Amino acid sequence: MHIVVVGLNYRTAPVEVRERFTFSEEDMPKALEQLNSTKSVLEGVIVATCNRTEIYVVVDRLHMCGYFIRSFMEQWFGINREEFTQHLYIYEDEQAISHLFKVTCGLDSMVIGETQILGQVRNAFLTSQKHDATGTWFNMLFKQAVTLGKRAHSETSIGESAVSVSYAAVELGKRIFGAFNDKKVMILGAGKMSELTVKHLYANGAAEVIVANRTLGRAEELASKFKGTPCTIAEAKNLLNEVDIVISSTGSNEYVLNAERVKESMKKRQSRPLFMIDIAVPRDIDPAVGELSNVFLYDIDDLEGIVETNLEMRRVEAAKIEVMIQEEMDAFHTWLKTLGVRPAIRALQEKSNAIHEETMESLFNKLPELDERQRKVIRRLTKSIVNQMMHDPINRIKEMTGGKQGGEALDYFSQIFALESLIHENEQEARGRNKKATAPVKAERTKNAVDQQAEEKPLKVSLAPATL
Amino acid sequence: MLLNIIYITGICIYALSLLFYISDCISRNSVAKRIGTGLLVITALLQFAGIGIRAMEGGHFHFPVFTLFDFLFLLAFCISITSIALAYMKRSEFAVLLINLVGFCVMLVNRLWFTAGDNALYSWETEHRLLLIHIALASISFAALTVGAVFAAIYMFLHRKLKHKQWNDTVRRLPSLEKLDVYSYKALMAGTIILVMSLVLAVMSVAMAGRWTLFLDIKVLSTLTALAMYMVYFIKRRLWRRSGREAAIWALIGYGFIILNFFLNTWSAFHSWSGV
């Protein structure tokens, strides 16, 4: 079996293409059903966000699987495949697993390290699981991916630093004040950028907002959004000693605030620091203001420099996550390898139990004078001997199948204990059971155009040794 | 012998703990931080065991503070305990590292320069137990003043970084200027109050012994100077409402005199019984 991901994202497809490939929440059960009834598909998860639409599948063979998934997309979206094939990417096996891990960790996101995608992948998996579209492989893989995503964000600082100018201003403010709970913010010039910055500050608990603008009408409009106080620029200059944060973005060609004015107001502020953000071009605040004691002045270039530094820090953290991803991939491979040993272990246990029962029966027939208690003791002790004998071989084969020559070791194991026929019988039995269990579902699926694949579903529970 | 082994083991584990903290501070590593904190707890336990052994020397319990070795050992223990408590605070990695660097230096210097020796005052038969409380309080106050000084130093560092727009990961990992100012103020406030209490007890003790000339000792004068620096700090901070940076400078000057105090023992007759 193989893991394959087919999809498109913000890198491969523009928004006008991506918007045509969205799955609504209410259509998801039907889409999953149709995906699972697609030829060759055994398990499926659909991850659909504004930046990506990805279809993760477990297929029984790689040959033509891309064609089948494209057919599914063609049918579901009603779009000719020639229109979207150029935007699609297909990853198989290791690349597909690595891609999923990168997606959950936020390394494949537009804003590297963002956490939203982790929740979206988790929800997509839970939806698929709820509608029986996942099996042994994806149940393990997606749980591992989500856990890795959480670990990546908790053990590294990839998602902590601000990557936009407005957030950078908030982060800077936090380094000065800690919290904005009792802080007053003043906006000079009611531009979009300053509005966005004050919005973040307000969301972080800023106590009061004063909006100053050349035209009072616009100031009133913006102030109403933050339950703030509107005023003119001239009035604002006199209120400078009362505020803790000043965000300036007027369209003025001259300095709105000069060093003299700020120095005067700082005398009244005593020891309280003043954080000034000048995002206007040309600048509103005289750079000499930054030299004053207790004044922290940052202009647009400084903020962009912080964003760039933060992005660089995120890239450094991403390198650490890459190592974590490699470790998780190894762990998944080991798990896959041990998956094949389960039927052999089960067969060995069944065989040993059968021998034990047979021997006990023979013994009790030869010694009919034994009472119930004696029989119980003998049964328990002999069972213990069998268990102890089996303990080491079972543990060893588990370890060995995780190694390089796992398949060979498993073959020897089956041959030494003569388990081949028993394993085969168990598989046949499991298939038979599964056929019965899935019969009603398949009956429904026969209505669909691609229903013939349903006959191959029993493979879903046959835990064949890994081929990845 | 046992004390020796415990002390050496304590120093080694302390050094290891610091290495893990340094590793975390250089490049964020939560595992290293956890290991560092675990080792710090082991160090504190070993220090506690060492103090316990000193306390039980001679076959019966006595409070081991009367030699410079014991005093510094107790100070190192106080610093370890304080830093363990701080380790559970957010963004405290650098503060814990710096405080423990002081603690480690204290332990190392103690090992290299001083020996455990006899409990001088124990055999000297103190007139009263006031001296014992004086020394214990002095130890706690020095630990608190160390914490205050470290926060003041971090304040200066962060202030400089923010003022000169030198943004990096270290800046992001430090507490805010406002918090650093508050932490430093509270630690210094506690440290100064305890130091004053300790000095009052010392004055009472000396007065009861009638050794008035000791008040002119260089060590007494330097201690009073340090106290005066801290008073200036509080006046500037509370009454004149000066900036956090200016207050931090005074906090560091005060701590400088506290360190100077240790080095004045050579020329001082005040603690001629080999105590602090």
CSV table of C-alpha atoms in Angstrom, one decimal, chain B residues 149-257:
chain,number,residue,atom,x,y,z
B,149,ALA,CA,20.7,43.5,41.1
B,150,VAL,CA,20.3,40.9,38.5
B,151,PHE,CA,16.9,42.3,37.5
B,152,ALA,CA,18.4,45.8,37.4
B,153,ALA,CA,21.2,44.5,35.2
B,154,ILE,CA,18.7,42.9,32.8
B,155,TYR,CA,16.7,46.1,32.8
B,156,MET,CA,19.8,48.1,31.7
B,157,PHE,CA,20.5,45.5,29.0
B,158,LEU,CA,16.9,45.5,27.7
B,159,HIS,CA,16.6,49.3,27.9
B,160,ARG,CA,19.8,49.6,25.8
B,161,LYS,CA,18.6,47.1,23.2
B,162,LEU,CA,15.2,48.7,22.8
B,163,LYS,CA,16.6,52.2,22.7
B,164,HIS,CA,19.1,51.3,20.1
B,165,LYS,CA,16.6,49.2,18.2
B,166,GLN,CA,18.7,46.0,18.4
B,167,TRP,CA,16.0,43.4,18.1
B,168,ASN,CA,16.8,39.8,18.5
B,169,ASP,CA,15.6,36.5,20.2
B,170,THR,CA,17.1,37.4,23.5
B,171,VAL,CA,15.1,40.6,23.7
B,172,ARG,CA,11.9,38.6,23.0
B,173,ARG,CA,12.8,36.2,25.8
B,174,LEU,CA,13.2,38.8,28.5
B,175,PRO,CA,10.4,40.2,30.8
B,176,SER,CA,9.2,43.7,29.9
B,177,LEU,CA,11.0,46.8,31.2
B,178,GLU,CA,8.0,47.6,33.5
B,179,LYS,CA,8.1,44.1,35.0
B,180,LEU,CA,11.9,44.1,35.4
B,181,ASP,CA,11.6,47.4,37.2
B,182,VAL,CA,8.9,46.1,39.5
B,183,TYR,CA,10.8,42.8,40.2
B,184,SER,CA,14.0,44.6,40.9
B,185,TYR,CA,12.2,47.1,43.2
B,186,LYS,CA,10.5,44.4,45.2
B,187,ALA,CA,13.6,42.2,45.6
B,188,LEU,CA,15.6,45.3,46.7
B,189,MET,CA,12.9,46.4,49.0
B,190,ALA,CA,12.8,43.0,50.7
B,191,GLY,CA,16.6,42.8,50.7
B,192,THR,CA,17.1,46.3,52.2
B,193,ILE,CA,14.5,45.8,54.9
B,194,ILE,CA,16.1,42.5,56.0
B,195,LEU,CA,19.6,44.0,55.8
B,196,VAL,CA,18.4,46.9,58.1
B,197,MET,CA,17.0,44.4,60.5
B,198,SER,CA,20.2,42.4,60.4
B,199,LEU,CA,22.3,45.6,61.0
B,200,VAL,CA,20.1,46.7,63.9
B,201,LEU,CA,20.6,43.3,65.5
B,202,ALA,CA,24.4,43.6,64.9
B,203,VAL,CA,24.4,47.1,66.5
B,204,MET,CA,22.5,45.8,69.5
B,205,SER,CA,24.9,42.9,69.8
B,206,VAL,CA,28.0,45.1,69.7
B,207,ALA,CA,26.4,47.6,72.1
B,208,MET,CA,25.7,44.8,74.6
B,209,ALA,CA,29.3,43.7,74.3
B,210,GLY,CA,30.4,47.3,74.8
B,211,ARG,CA,32.8,47.3,71.8
B,212,TRP,CA,31.9,50.7,70.5
B,213,THR,CA,35.2,51.2,68.5
B,214,LEU,CA,34.0,48.6,66.1
B,215,PHE,CA,31.5,51.1,64.6
B,216,LEU,CA,34.5,52.9,62.9
B,217,ASP,CA,35.6,49.7,61.2
B,218,ILE,CA,36.0,49.9,57.4
B,219,LYS,CA,33.5,47.0,56.9
B,220,VAL,CA,30.8,48.8,58.9
B,221,LEU,CA,31.4,52.0,56.9
B,222,SER,CA,31.2,50.2,53.6
B,223,THR,CA,28.0,48.4,54.7
B,224,LEU,CA,26.4,51.7,55.7
B,225,THR,CA,27.5,53.2,52.3
B,226,ALA,CA,25.8,50.3,50.5
B,227,LEU,CA,22.7,50.9,52.6
B,228,ALA,CA,22.9,54.6,51.7
B,229,MET,CA,23.1,53.7,48.0
B,230,TYR,CA,19.9,51.6,48.3
B,231,MET,CA,18.3,54.5,50.2
B,232,VAL,CA,19.1,56.8,47.3
B,233,TYR,CA,17.6,54.2,45.0
B,234,PHE,CA,14.4,54.2,46.9
B,235,ILE,CA,14.2,58.0,47.1
B,236,LYS,CA,14.8,58.3,43.4
B,237,ARG,CA,12.4,55.6,42.6
B,238,ARG,CA,9.5,56.5,44.9
B,239,LEU,CA,9.8,60.2,45.8
B,240,TRP,CA,11.5,61.7,42.7
B,241,ARG,CA,9.9,59.2,40.4
B,242,ARG,CA,13.1,59.0,38.3
B,243,SER,CA,13.3,56.7,35.3
B,244,GLY,CA,13.8,52.9,35.7
B,245,ARG,CA,17.2,53.2,34.1
B,246,GLU,CA,18.5,55.7,36.6
B,247,ALA,CA,17.1,53.6,39.5
B,248,ALA,CA,18.7,50.5,38.0
B,249,ILE,CA,22.1,52.2,38.0
B,250,TRP,CA,21.8,53.0,41.7
B,251,ALA,CA,20.7,49.5,42.4
B,252,LEU,CA,23.8,48.2,40.8
B,253,ILE,CA,26.1,50.7,42.6
B,254,GLY,CA,24.5,49.5,45.9
B,255,TYR,CA,25.3,45.9,45.0
B,256,GLY,CA,28.8,46.8,44.1
B,257,PHE,CA,29.4,48.0,47.7
